CSV table of C-alpha atoms in Angstrom, one decimal:
chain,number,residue,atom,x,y,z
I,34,UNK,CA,0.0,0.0,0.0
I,35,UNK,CA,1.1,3.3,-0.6
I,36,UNK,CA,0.7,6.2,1.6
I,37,UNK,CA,-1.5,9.2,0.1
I,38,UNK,CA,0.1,12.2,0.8
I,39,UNK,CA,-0.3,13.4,4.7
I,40,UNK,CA,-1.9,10.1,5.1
I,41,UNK,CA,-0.6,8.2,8.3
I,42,UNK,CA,-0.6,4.7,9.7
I,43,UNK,CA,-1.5,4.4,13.5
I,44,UNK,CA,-1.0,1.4,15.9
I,45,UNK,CA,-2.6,1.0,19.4
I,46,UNK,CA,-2.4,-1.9,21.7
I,47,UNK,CA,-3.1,-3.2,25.0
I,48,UNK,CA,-6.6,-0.7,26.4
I,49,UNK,CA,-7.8,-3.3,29.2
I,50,UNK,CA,-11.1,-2.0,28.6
I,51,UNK,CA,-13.0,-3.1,31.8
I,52,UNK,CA,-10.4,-3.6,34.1
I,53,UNK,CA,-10.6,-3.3,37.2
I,54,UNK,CA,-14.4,-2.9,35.6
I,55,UNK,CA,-16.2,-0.9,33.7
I,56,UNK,CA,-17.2,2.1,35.6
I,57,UNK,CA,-13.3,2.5,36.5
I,58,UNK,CA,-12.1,1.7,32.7
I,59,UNK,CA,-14.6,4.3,31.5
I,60,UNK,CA,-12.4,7.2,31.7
I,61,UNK,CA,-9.7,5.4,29.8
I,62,UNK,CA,-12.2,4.3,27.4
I,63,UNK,CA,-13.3,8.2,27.1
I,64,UNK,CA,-9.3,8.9,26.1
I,65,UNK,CA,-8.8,6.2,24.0
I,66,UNK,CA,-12.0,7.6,21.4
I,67,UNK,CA,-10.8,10.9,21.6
I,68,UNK,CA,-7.3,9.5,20.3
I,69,UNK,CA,-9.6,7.5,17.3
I,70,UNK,CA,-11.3,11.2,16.6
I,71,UNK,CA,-7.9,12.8,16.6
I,72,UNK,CA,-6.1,10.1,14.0
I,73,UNK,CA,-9.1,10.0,11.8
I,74,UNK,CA,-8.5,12.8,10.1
I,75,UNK,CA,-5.1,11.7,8.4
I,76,UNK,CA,-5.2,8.0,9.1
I,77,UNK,CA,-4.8,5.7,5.7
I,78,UNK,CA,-5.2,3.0,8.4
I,79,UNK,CA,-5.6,2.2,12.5
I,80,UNK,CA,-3.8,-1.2,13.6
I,81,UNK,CA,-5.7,-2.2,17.0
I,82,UNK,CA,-3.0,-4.8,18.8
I,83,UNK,CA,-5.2,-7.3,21.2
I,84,UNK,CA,-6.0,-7.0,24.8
I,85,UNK,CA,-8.4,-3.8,23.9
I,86,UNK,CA,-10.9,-5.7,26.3
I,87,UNK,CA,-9.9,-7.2,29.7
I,88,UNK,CA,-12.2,-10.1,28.8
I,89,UNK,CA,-14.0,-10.9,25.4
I,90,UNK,CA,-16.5,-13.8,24.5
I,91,UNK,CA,-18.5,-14.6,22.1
I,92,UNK,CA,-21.7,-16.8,23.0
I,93,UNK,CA,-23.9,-17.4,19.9
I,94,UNK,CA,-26.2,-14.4,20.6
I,95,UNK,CA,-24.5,-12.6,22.9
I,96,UNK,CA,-21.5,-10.4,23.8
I,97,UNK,CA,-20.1,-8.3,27.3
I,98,UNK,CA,-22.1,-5.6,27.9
I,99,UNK,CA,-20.6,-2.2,27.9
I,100,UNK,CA,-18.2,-0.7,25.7
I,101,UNK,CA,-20.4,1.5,23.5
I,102,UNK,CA,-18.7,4.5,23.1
I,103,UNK,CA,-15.7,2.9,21.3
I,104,UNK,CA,-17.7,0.2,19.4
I,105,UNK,CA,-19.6,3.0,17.8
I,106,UNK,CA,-16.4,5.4,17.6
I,107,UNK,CA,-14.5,2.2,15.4
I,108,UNK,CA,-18.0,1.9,13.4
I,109,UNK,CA,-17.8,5.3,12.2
I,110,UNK,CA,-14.4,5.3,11.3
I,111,UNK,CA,-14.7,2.2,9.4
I,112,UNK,CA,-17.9,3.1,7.6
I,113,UNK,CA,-15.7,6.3,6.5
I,114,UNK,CA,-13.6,4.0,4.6
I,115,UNK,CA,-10.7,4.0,7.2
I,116,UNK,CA,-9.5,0.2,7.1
I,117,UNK,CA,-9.0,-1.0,10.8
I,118,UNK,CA,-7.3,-4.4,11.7
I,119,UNK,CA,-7.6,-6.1,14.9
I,120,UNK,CA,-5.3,-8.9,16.8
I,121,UNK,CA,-6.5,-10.4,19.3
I,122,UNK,CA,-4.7,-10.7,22.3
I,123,UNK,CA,-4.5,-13.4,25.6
I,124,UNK,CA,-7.4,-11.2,27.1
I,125,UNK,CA,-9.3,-11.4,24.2
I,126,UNK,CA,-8.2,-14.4,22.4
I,127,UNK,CA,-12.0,-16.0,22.4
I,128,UNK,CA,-13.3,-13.0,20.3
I,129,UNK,CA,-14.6,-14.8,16.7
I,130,UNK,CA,-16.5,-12.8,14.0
I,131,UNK,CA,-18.6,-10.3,16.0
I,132,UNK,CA,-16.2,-7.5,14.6
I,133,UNK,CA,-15.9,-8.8,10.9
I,134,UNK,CA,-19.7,-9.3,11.0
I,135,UNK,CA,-20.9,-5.9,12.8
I,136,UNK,CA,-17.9,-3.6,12.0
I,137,UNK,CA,-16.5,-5.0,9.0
I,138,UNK,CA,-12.8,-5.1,10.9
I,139,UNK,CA,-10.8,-7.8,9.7
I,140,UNK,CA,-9.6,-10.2,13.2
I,141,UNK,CA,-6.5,-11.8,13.0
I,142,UNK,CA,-5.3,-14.1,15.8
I,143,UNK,CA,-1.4,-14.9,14.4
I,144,UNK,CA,1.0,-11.7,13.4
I,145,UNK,CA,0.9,-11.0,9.6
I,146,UNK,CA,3.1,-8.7,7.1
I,147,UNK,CA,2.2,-6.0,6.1
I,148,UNK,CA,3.8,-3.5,3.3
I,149,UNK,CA,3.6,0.6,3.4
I,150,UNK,CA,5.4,2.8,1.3
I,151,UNK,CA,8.1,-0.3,0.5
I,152,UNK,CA,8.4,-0.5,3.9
I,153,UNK,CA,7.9,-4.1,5.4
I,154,UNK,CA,5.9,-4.8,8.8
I,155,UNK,CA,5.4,-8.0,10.7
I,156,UNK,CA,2.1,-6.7,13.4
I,157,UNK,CA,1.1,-8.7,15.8
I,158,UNK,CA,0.0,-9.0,19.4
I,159,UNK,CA,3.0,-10.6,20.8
I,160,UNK,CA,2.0,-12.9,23.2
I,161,UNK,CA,3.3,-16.7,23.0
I,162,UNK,CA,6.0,-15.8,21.1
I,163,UNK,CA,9.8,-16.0,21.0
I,164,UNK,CA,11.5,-18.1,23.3
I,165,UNK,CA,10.5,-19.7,26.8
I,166,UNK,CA,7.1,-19.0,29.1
I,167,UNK,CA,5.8,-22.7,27.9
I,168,UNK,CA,3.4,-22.4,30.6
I,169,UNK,CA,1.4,-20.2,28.4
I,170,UNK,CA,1.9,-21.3,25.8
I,171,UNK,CA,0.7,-25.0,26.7
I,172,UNK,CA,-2.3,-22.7,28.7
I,173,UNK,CA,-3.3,-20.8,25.6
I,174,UNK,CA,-3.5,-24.0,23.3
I,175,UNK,CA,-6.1,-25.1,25.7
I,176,UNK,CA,-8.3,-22.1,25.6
I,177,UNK,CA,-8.1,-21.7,21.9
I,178,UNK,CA,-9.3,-25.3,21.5
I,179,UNK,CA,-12.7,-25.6,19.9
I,180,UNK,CA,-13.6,-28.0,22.7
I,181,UNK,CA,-12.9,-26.0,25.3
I,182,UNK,CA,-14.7,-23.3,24.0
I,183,UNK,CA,-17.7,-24.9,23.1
I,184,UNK,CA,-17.8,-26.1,26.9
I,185,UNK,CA,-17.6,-22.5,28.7
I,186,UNK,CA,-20.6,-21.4,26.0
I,187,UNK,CA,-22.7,-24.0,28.5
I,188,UNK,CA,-21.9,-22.0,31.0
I,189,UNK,CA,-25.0,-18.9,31.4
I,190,UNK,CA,-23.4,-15.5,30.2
I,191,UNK,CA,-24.4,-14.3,34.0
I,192,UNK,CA,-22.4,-16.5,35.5
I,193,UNK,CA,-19.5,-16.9,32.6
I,194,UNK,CA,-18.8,-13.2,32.0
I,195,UNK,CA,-18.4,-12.3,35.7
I,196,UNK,CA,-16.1,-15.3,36.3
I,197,UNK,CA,-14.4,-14.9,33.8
I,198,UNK,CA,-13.7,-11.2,34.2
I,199,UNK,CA,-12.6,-12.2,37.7
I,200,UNK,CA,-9.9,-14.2,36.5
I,201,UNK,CA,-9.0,-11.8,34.5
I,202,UNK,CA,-8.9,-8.8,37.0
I,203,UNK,CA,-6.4,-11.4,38.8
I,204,UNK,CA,-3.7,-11.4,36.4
I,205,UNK,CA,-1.3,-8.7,36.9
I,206,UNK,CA,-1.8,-8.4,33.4
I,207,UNK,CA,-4.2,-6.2,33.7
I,208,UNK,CA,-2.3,-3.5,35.5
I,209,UNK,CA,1.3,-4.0,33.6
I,210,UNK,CA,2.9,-4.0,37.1
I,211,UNK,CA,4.3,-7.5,36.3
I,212,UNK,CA,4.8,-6.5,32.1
I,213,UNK,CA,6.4,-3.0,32.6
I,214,UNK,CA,9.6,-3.4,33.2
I,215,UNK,CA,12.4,-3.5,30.9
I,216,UNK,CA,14.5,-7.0,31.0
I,217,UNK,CA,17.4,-5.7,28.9
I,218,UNK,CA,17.9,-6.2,24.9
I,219,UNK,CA,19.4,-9.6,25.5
I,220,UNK,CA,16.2,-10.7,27.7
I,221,UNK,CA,13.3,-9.2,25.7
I,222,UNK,CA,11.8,-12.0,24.2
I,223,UNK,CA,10.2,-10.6,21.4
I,224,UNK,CA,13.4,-8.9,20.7
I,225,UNK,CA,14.8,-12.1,20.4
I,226,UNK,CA,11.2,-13.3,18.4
I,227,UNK,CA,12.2,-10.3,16.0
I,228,UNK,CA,16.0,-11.8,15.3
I,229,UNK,CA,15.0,-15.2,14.7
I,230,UNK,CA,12.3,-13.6,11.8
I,231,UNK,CA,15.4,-11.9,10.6
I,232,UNK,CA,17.1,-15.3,9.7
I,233,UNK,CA,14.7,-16.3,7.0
I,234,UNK,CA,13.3,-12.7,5.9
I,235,UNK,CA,13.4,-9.0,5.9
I,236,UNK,CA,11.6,-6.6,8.1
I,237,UNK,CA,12.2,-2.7,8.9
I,238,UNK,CA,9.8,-3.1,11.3
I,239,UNK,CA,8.5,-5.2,13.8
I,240,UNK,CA,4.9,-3.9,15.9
I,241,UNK,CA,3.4,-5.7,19.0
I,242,UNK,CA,1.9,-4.9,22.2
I,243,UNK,CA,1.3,-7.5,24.8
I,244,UNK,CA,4.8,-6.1,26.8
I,245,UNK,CA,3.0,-2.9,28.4
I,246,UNK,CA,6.3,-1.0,28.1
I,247,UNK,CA,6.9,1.1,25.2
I,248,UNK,CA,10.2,0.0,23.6
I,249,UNK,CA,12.2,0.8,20.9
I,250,UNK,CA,15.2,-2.0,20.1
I,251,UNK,CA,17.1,-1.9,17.0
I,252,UNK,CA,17.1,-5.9,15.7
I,253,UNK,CA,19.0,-5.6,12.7
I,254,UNK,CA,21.1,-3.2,10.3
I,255,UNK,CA,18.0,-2.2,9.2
I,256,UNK,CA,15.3,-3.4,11.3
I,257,UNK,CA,13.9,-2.2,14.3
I,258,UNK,CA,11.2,-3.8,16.7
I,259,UNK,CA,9.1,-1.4,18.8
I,260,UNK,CA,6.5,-2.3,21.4
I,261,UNK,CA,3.9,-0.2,21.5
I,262,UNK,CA,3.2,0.1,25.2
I,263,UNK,CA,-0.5,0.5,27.1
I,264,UNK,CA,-3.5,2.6,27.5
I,265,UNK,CA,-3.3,2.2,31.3
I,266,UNK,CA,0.1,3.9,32.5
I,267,UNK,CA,1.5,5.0,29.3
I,268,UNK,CA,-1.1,6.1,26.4
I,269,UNK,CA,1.3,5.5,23.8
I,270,UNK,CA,0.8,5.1,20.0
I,271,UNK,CA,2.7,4.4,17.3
I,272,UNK,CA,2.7,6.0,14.1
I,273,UNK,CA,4.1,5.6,10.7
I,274,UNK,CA,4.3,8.6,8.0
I,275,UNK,CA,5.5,6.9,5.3
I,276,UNK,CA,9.0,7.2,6.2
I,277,UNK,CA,9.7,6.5,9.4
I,278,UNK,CA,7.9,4.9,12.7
I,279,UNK,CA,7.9,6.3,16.3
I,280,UNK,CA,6.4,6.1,19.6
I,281,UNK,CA,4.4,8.9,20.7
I,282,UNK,CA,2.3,9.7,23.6
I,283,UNK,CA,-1.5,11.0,23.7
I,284,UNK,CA,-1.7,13.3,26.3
I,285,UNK,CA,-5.8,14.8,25.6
């Protein structure tokens, strides 16, 4: 794809949206549309990185309540002709097609390439990848099985959803105490992730949340990996202008 001319590419990851719950969430939710009203006006494109809900599930004919304001905010900006693309992420690994169905936004649930202005991307959440922390990993192959989630749609939305949100309010995921705090180039695993990619195939740039840390780590001669951060300590963005990528903070 090339970039129009003052046309931009943003990237946001990581919101948390009803954590600790929703009435607390709501103000970060209120910042997070004024950030999609602000990028509208210049975006070729808005990348949404995972985890924008603390929980997500999908029953047949149902979804979690709440979360109006930026359901309708990413409505609008699709049905402007803005393409959005959304990864999920471990907090909201069990969404399926609500958003392709309802919003016409692609969901993607593995990273994927992506090409602007000659300039290659590899986007993706982030979680589960790059070397060690098999716990998860074994963990999220059981939650993404079909069985498994065919089992916890048994379970009564009023009594799923608040369990389930529980669970997730547990995980010091949620906050990015645990996440947030930089483990050195030589430690960051999607640093390493990044490397390993570089073996087989060129990137300038590789994109992911999942870290809560906004990160810039140079990868290769010419390739550079950036994490984007959160929307619950940091409020950082990333941005492409068709030349370059940075990190930038929202500060409405």
């Amino acid at each position: 794809m090339q970039l129009p001319t003052g046309k931009k590419v943003y990237f946001s990851s990581d919101n948390h949206l009803g954590a600790p719950n929703q009435q607390l969430s709501k103000p970060r939710e209120a910042k997070f549309v004024a950030w999609l009203d602000e990028v509208k006006h210049d975006a070729a494109a808005i990348f949404l990185l995972g985890d924008l809900f603390d929980f997500w599930f999908e029953y047949k004919h149902v979804i979690p309540k709440g979360f109006v304001r930026v359901l309708g905010k990413l409505a609008e900006i699709k049905d402007s002709g803005i393409p959005i693309y959304f990864f999920v992420g471990n907090h909201d690994l069990w969404m399926d097609d609500y958003f392709e169905q309802e919003l016409g936004i692609p969901v993607y649930h593995r990273p994927k390439e992506f090409s602007f202005n000659h300039k290659t991307f590899l986007v993706g959440h982030g979680d589960g990848l790059g070397p060690g922390d098999k716990g998860y990993k074994r963990m999220k192959k059981v939650f993404t099985n079909p069985f498994s989630k065919w089992l916890y749609r048994w379970l009564h939305p009023d009594l799923g959803v608040p369990l389930a949100q529980h669970l997730s309010v547990k995980n010091k995921l949620i906050s990015g105490d645990e996440d947030a705090k930089f483990l050195g180039e030589e430690n960051e695993w999607l640093a390493q992730y990044a490397k390993r990619k570089l073996e087989s195939k060129h990137y300038d740039y590789f994109v992911f949340g999942h870290r809560h840390l906004p990160m810039e780590i140079k990868v290769g001669k010419n390739s550079t990996y950036f994490n984007l951060g959160d929307w619950i300590n940091f409020y950082t963005y990333g941005v492409f202008d068709g030349e370059k990528f940075e990190l930038k903070e929202f500060k409405k």
